[in-house]
Coordinates of C-alpha atoms and ligand atoms in Angstrom, one line a residue:
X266 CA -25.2 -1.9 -8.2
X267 CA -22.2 0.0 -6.9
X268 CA -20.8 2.4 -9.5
X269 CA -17.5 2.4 -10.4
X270 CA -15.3 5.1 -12.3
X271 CA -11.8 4.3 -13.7
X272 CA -9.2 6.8 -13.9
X273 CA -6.4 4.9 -16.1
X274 CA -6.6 2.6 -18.3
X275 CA -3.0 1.3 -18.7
X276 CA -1.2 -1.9 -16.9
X277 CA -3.6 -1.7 -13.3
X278 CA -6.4 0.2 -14.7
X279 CA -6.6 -3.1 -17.6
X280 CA -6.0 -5.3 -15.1
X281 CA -8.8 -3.8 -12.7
X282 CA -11.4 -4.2 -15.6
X283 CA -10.5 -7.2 -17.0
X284 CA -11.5 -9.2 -13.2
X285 CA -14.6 -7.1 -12.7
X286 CA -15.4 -8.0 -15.9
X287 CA -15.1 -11.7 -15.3
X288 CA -16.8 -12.5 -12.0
X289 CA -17.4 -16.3 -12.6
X290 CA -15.5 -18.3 -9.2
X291 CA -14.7 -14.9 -7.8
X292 CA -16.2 -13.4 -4.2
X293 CA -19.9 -13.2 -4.7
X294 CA -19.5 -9.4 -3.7
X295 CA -18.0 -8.2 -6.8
X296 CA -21.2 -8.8 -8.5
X297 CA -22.5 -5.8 -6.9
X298 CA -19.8 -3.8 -9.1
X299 CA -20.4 -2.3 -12.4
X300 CA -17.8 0.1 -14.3
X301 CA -19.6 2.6 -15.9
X302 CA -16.9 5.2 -16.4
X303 CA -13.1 5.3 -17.8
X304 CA -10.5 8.2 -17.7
X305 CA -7.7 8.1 -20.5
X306 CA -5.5 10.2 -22.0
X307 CA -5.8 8.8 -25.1
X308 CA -8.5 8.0 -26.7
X309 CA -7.5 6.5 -29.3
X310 CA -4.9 3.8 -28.0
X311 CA -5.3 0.1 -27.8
X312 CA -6.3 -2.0 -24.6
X313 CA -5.8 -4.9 -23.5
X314 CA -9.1 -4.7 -22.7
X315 CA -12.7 -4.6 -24.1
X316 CA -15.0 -2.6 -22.4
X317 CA -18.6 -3.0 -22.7
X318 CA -20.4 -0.5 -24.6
X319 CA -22.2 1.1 -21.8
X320 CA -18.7 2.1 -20.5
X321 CA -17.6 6.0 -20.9
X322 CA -14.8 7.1 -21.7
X323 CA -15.2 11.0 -20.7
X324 CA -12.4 13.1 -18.9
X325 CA -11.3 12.2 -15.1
X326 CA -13.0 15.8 -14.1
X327 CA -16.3 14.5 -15.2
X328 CA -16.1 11.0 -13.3
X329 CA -14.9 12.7 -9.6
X330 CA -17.7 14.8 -10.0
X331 CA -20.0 12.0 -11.4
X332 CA -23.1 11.9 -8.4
X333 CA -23.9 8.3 -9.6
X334 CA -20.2 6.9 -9.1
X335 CA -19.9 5.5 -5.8
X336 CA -16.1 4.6 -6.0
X337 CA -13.3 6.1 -7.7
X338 CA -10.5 4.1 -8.6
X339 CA -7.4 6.1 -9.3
X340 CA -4.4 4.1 -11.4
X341 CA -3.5 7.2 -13.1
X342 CA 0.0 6.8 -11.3
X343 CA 2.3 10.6 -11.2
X344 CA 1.5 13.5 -8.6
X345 CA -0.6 15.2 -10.6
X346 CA -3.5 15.2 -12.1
X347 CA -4.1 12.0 -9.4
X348 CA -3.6 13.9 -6.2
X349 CA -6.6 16.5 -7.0
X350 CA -8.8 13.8 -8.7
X351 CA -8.5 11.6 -5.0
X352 CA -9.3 15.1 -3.5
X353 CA -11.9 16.1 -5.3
X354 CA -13.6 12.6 -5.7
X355 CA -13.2 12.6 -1.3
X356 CA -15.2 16.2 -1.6
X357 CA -17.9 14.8 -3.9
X358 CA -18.5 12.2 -1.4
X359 CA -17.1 9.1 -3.0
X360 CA -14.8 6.2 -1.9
X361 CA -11.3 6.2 -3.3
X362 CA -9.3 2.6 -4.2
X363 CA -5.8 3.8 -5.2
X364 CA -2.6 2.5 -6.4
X365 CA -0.6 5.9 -6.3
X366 CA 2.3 4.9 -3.5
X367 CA 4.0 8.5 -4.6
X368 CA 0.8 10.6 -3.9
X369 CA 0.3 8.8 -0.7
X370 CA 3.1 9.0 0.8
X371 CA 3.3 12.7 -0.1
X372 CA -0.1 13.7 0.7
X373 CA -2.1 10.9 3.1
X374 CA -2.1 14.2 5.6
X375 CA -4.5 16.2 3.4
X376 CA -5.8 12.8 1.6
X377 CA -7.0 11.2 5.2
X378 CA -8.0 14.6 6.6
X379 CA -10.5 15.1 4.1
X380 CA -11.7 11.3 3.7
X381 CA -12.5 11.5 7.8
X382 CA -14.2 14.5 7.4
X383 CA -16.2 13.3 4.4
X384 CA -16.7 10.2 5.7
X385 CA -15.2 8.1 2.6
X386 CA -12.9 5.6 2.6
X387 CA -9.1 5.6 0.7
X388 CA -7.8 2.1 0.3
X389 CA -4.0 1.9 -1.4
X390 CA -3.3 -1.9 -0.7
X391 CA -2.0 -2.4 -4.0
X392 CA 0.2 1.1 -3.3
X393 CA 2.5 -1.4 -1.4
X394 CA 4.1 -4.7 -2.7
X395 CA 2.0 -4.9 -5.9
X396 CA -0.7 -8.0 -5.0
X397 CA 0.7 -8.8 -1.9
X398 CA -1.5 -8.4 0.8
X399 CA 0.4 -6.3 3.3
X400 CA -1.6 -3.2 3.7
X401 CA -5.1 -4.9 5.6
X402 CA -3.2 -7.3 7.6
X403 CA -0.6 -4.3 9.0
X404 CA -4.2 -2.4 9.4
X405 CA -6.3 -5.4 11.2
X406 CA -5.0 -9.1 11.5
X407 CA -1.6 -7.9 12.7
X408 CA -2.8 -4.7 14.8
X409 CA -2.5 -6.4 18.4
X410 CA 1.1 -6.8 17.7
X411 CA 3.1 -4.1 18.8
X412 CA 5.4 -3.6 15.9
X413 CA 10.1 -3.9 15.9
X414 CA 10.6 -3.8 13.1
X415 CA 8.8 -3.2 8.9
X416 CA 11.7 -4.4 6.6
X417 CA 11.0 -4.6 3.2
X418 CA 12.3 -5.5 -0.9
X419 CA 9.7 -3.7 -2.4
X420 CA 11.0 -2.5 -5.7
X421 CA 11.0 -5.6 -8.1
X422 CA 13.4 -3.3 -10.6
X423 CA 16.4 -3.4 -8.0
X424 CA 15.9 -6.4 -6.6
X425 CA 16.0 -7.7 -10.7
X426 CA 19.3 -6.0 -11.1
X427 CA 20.7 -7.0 -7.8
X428 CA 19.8 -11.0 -8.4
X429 CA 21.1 -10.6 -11.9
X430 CA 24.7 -8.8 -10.8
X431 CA 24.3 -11.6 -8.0
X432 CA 23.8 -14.6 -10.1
X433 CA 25.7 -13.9 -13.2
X434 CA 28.3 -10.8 -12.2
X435 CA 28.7 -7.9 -14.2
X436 CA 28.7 -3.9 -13.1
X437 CA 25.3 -2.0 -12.7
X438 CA 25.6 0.0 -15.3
X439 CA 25.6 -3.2 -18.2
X440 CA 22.6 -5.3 -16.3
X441 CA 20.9 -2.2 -15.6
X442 CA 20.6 -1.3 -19.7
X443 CA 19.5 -4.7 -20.3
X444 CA 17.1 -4.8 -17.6
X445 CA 15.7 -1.7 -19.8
X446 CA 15.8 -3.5 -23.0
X447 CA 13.7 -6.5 -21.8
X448 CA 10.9 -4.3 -19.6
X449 CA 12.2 -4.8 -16.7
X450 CA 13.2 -1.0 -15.8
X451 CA 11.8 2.4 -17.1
X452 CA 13.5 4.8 -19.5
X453 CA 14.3 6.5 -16.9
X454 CA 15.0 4.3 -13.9
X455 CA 15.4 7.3 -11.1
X456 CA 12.9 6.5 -8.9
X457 CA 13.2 3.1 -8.8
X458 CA 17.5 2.8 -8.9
X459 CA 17.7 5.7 -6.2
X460 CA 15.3 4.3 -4.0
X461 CA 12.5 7.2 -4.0
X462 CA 9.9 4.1 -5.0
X463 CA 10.9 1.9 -1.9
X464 CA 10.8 5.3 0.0
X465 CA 7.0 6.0 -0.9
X466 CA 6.0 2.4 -0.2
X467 CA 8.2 2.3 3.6
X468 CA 6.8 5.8 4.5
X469 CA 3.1 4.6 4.1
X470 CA 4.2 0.8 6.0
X471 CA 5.9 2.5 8.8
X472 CA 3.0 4.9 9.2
X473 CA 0.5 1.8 10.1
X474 CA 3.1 0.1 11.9
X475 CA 3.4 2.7 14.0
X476 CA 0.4 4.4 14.1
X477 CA 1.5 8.2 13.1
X478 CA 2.2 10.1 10.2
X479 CA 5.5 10.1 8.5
X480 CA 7.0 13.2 7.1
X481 CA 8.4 11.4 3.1
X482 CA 10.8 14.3 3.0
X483 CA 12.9 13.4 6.1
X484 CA 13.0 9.6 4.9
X485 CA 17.2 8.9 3.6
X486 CA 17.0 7.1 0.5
X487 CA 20.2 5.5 -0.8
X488 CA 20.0 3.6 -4.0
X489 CA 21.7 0.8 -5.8
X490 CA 24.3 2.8 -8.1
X491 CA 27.3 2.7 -6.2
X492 CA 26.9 -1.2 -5.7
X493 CA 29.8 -3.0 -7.8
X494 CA 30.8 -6.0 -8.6
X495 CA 33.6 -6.1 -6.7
X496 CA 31.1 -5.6 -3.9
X497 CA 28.9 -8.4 -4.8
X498 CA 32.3 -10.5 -4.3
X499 CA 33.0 -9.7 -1.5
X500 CA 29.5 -10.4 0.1
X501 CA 29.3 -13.8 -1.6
X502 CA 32.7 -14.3 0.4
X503 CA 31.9 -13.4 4.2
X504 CA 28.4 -15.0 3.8
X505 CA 25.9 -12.3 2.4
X506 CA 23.6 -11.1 -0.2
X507 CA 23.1 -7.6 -1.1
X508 CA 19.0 -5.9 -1.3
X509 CA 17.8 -3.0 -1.4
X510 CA 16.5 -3.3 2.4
X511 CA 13.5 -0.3 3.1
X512 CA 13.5 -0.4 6.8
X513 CA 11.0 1.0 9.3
X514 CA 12.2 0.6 12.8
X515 CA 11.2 1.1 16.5
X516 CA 14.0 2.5 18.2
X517 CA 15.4 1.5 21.8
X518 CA 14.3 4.7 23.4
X519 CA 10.3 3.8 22.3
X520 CA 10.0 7.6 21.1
X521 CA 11.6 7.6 17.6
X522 CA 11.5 6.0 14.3
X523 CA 13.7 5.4 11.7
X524 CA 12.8 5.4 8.3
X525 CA 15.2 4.5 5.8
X526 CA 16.2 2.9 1.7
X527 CA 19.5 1.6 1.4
X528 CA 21.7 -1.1 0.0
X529 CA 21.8 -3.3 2.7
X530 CA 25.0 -6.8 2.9
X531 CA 22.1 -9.6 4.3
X532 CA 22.9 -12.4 5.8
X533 CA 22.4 -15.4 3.8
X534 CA 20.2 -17.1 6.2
X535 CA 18.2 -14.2 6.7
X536 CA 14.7 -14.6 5.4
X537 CA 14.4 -11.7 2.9
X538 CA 18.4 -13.1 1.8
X539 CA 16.8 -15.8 -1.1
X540 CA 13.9 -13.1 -2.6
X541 CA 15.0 -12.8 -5.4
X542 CA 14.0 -11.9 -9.2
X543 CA 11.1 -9.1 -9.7
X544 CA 9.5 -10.4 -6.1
X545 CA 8.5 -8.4 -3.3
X546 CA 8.3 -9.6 0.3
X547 CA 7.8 -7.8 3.0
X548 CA 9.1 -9.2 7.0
X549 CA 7.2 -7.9 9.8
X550 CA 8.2 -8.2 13.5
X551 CA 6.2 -7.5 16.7
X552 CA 5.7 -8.6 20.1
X553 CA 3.8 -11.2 20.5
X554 CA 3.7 -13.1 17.0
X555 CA 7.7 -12.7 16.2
X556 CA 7.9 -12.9 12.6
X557 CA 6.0 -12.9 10.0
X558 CA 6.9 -12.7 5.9
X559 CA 4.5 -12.0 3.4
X560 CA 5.7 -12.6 -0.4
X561 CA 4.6 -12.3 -4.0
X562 CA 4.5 -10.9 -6.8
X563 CA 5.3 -7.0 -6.3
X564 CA 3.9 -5.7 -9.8
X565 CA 2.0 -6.8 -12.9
X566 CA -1.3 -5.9 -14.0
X567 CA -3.0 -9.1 -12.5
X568 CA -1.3 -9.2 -9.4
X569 CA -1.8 -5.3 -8.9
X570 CA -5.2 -5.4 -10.1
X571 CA -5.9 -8.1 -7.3
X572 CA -5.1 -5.7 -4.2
X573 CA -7.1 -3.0 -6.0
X574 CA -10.3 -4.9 -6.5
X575 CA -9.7 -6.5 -2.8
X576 CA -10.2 -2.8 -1.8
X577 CA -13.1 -2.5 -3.9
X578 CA -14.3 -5.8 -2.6
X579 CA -14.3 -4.2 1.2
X580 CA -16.0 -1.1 0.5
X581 CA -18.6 -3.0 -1.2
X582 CA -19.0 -5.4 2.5
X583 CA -18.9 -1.6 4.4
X584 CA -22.1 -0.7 2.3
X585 CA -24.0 -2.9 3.0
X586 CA -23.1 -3.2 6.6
X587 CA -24.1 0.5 6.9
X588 CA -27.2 -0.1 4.9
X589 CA -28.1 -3.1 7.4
X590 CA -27.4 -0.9 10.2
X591 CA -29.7 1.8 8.8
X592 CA -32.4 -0.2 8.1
X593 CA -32.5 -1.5 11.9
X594 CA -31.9 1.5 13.5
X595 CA -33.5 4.2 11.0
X596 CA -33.7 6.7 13.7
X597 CA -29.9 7.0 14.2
X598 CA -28.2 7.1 11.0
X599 CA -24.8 7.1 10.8
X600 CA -21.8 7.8 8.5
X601 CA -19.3 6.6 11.2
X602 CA -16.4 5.0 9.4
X603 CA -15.4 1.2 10.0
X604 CA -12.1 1.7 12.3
X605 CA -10.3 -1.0 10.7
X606 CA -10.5 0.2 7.2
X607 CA -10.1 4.2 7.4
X608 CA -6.9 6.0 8.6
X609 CA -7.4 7.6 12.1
X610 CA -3.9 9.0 13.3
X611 CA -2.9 12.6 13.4
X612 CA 0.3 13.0 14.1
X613 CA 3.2 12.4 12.8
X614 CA 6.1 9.9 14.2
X615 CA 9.4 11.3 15.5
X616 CA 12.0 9.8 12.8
X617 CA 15.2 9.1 14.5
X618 CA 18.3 11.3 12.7
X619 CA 20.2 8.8 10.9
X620 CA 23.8 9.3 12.9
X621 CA 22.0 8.0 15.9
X622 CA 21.3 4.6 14.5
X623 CA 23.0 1.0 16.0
X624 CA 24.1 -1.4 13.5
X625 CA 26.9 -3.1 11.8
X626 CA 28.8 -1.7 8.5
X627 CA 31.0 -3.2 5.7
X628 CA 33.8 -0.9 4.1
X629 CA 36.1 -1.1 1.6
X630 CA 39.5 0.6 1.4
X631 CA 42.4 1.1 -1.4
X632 CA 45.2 1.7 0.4
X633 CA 49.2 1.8 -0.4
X634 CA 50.2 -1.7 0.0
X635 CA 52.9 -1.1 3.1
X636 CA 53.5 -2.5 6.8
X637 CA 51.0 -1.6 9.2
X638 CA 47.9 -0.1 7.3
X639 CA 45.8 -2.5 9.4
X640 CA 47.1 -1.8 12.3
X641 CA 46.1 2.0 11.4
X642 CA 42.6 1.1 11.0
X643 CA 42.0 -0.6 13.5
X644 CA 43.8 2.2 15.6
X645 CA 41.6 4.5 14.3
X646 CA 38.1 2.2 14.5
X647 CA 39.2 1.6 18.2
X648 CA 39.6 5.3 19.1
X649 CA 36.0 6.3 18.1
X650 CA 34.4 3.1 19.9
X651 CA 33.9 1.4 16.0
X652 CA 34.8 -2.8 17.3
X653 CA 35.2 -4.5 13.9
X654 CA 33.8 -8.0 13.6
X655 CA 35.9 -9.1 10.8
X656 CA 38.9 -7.8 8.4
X657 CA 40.3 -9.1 5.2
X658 CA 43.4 -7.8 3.1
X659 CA 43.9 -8.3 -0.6
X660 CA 47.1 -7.2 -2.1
X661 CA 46.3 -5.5 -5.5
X662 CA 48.5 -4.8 -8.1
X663 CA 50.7 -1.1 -8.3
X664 CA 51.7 -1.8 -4.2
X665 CA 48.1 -0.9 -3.3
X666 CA 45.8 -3.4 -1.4
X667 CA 42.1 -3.3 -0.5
X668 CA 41.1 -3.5 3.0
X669 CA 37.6 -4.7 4.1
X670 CA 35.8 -4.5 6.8
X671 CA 33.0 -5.7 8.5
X672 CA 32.1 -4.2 12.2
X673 CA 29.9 -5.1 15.1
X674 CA 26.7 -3.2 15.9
X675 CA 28.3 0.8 16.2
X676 CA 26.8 3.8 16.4
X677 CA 26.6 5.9 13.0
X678 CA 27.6 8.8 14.1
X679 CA 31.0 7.2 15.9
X680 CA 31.4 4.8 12.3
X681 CA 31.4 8.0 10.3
X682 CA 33.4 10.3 12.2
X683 CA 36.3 7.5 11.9
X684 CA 35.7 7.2 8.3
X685 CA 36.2 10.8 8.2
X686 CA 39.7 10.4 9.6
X687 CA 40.8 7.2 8.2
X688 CA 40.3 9.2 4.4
X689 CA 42.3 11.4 5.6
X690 CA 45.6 9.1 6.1
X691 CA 48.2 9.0 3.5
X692 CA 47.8 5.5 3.2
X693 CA 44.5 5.4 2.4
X694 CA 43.3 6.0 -1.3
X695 CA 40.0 5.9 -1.2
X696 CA 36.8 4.1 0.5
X697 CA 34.9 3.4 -2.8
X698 CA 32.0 1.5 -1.0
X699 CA 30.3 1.9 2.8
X700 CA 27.0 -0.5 3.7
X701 CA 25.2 -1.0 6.3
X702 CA 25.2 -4.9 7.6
X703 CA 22.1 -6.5 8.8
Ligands
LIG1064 N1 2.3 -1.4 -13.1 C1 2.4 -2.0 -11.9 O1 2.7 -3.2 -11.9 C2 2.0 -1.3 -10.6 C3 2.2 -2.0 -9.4 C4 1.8 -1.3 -8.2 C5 1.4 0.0 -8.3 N2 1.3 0.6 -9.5 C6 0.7 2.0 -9.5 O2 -0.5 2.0 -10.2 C7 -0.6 3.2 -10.8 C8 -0.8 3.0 -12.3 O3 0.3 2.3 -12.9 P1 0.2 1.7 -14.3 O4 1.5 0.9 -14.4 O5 -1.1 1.1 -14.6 O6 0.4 3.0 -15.2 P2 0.2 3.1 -16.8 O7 0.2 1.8 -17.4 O8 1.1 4.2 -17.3 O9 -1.3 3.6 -16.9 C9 -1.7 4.9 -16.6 C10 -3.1 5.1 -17.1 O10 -3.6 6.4 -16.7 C11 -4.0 7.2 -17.8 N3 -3.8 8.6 -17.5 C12 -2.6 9.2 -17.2 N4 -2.8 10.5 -17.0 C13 -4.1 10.7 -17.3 C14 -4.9 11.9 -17.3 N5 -4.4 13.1 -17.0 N6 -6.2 11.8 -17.6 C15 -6.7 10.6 -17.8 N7 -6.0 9.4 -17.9 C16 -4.7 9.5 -17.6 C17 -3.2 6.6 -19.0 O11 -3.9 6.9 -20.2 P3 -3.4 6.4 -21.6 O12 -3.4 4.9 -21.5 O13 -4.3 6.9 -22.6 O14 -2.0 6.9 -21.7 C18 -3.2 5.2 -18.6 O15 -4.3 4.5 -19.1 C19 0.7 4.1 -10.5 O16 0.4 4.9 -9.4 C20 1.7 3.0 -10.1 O17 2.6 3.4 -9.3 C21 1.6 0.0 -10.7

């Protein structure tokens, strides 16, 4: 049998026992699986799930260092203690199957350097997209490809709030409290509202779609607060949704990346545009296959606990591949790990600056309701090379009116510079909402 030890015992770490628990109908490989140690903080809390009695529960220390555990599975979720459990498990020689996106994407450098030089494996395919399968196929089925373009919804709690502002109205602020009340967001929704979550999760998608390391800290993440209802109008009107879009792109000059979380007006044709509710989907484009969208369920214990024991499930078929190998050629052993499932790139991607980025932008002005104001902007759009696709007026009440505007593909840089001097006109008010257009 192939040890396993638990670290967490909450919604994945439940959800991870309950199916190797309960075998019958599944792959005949999980057989070879037994839990034999748990990690909790406490003790004394009630699970969802009955372990047998042969299961310890002892401190996560004692499992990493554990010389019959062959596999660590860390659901522990936060930076620390999980980051030095995956690191000290990788130095005690076992496999890791983690769910920790925020670890990850913060420390795959030292997590991968150590695992290649220990010559253990680190799955994370339920770090991405909850049960979705998105990690393998970027890894292996989809490798040939040479990736565009990784765009993703993969934070159910925004895309919740979004559908709901979408579907029924209402500000942010009101849906996002209820979202709270019924389980949908945290206590504290930071991570998720402002985009960090989808940030983790595009930094570790972008890093095997393009084959290189990607530095989380230079990633822009823009959240959902700023997005009104007025907003969500306005989209409905010219033909678009709004998502939280985490986007991982190739850019024209083949050298850079960009790597970016924002608010994003989709068109509503597009095929992330009808995702909607808690689900995650993920569109990836390359040369030759085109495009190819991979949807589900982005969270839950079941669906989370899937991608983990898939992991599981592969490190058990690299095992016994080994041990076959070893057994027919006894003189050579090796620990060589399989290319397709370990991480093997060093470096790390050149992320394009933001300002340098092509693509289209929606804007909304207040502006004193008098003669010309249009013509202003558009003055001023013209001068710095900004072409606008579309413009609409509304006259308010008070003599002010809102102006909005959609453009054709510009250049950021040239968008915000105008932006910067149309604030500055005496007509203009305010811009209470810029967003990039897909
Ligand atoms: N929930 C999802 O749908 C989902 C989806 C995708 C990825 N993930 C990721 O999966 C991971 C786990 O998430 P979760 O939702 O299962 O979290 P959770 O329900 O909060 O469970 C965390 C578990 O870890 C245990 N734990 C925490 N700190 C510990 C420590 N220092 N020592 C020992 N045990 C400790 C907790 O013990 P107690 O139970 O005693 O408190 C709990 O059992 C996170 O990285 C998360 O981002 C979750």
């Amino acid at each position: 049998m192939i040890k396993v030890g638990l670290l967490g015992l909450g919604t994945v770490g439940a959800g991870t026992a309950a199916i190797l628990l309960d075998r019958a109908g599944r792959h005949h490989l999980l057989q070879e699986l037994e839990i034999v140690k748990v990690a909790v903080r406490d003790r004394g809390k009630a699970r969802s799930v009955d372990l047998p009695d042969s299961v310890a529960i002892v401190p996560w220390e004692e499992i990493v260092a554990d010389p019959e555990i062959d596999i660590v599975v860390e659901v522990m979720g936060g930076l620390e203690p999980a980051r030095s459990a995956i690191l000290k498990a990788i130095e005690c020689g076992k496999h890791v199957v983690t769910a920790n996106k925020a670890v990850i994407s913060r420390y795959g450098d030292e997590i991968f350097s150590k695992a290649n030089a220990a010559g253990t494996y680190v799955m994370l395919e339920a770090a991405v997209g909850g049960g979705i399968p998105i990690i393998q196929p970027l890894k292996q089925s989809l490798g040939v490809n040479r990736i565009q373009r990784v765009t993703g919804i993969v934070n159910g709690t925004t895309n919740y709030i979004l559908t709901r502002m979408t579907q029924e109205g209402g500000e942010f602020a009101d849906i996002l409290a209820d979202a709270q009340k019924l389980g949908y967001a945290e206590a504290d929704p930071t991570a998720d509202v402002d985009g960090w979550d989808a940030a983790d999760k595009i930094a570790i998608l972008a890093s095997l779609a393009f084959g290189g390391r990607i530095d989380r800290e230079k990633i822009s993440a823009e959240g959902i607060r700023n997005v009104t209802a007025t907003d969500i109008d306005y989209a409905e009107k010219l033909g678009f949704t709004i998502k939280l879009l985490a986007i991982a792109e190739r850019q024209s000059d083949n050298t850079n990346v960009s790597v970016r979380v924002h608010p994003t007006f989709l068109p509503k044709g597009h095929p992330l545009a009808g995702v909607n509710g808690v689900y995650n989907a993920i569109l990836v484009e390359g040369e030759p296959l085109g495009q190819v969208m991979f949807f589900g369920p982005g969270a839950g214990a079941g669906a989370t606990a899937s991608a983990v024991v898939s992991d599981l499930m592969a490190i058990v078929g690299v095992i016994h591949a080994a041990a076959a190998t070893r057994e027919e050629t006894v003189d050579s052993p090796s620990n060589a790990l399989h290319p397709l499932l370990s991480c093997h790139h060093q470096h790390y991607c050149s992320l394009a600056p933001l300002t340098a980025l092509q693509c289209r932008y929606y804007a909304r002005f207040l502006t004193t309701d008098v003669p010309g104001v249009i013509g202003k902007l558009g003055t001023v759009f013209g001068l710095h090379r900004v072409s606008l696709e579309s413009i609409v007026q509304i006259g308010l009440n008070d003599r002010r009116a809102e102006i909005v505007v959609v453009t054709q593909s510009v250049n950021a840089g040239d968008f915000n510079t105008a932006l910067d001097v149309l604030k500055a006109l005496p007509e203009v008010e305010s811009v209470p909402s810029v967003f990039r257009v897909v």
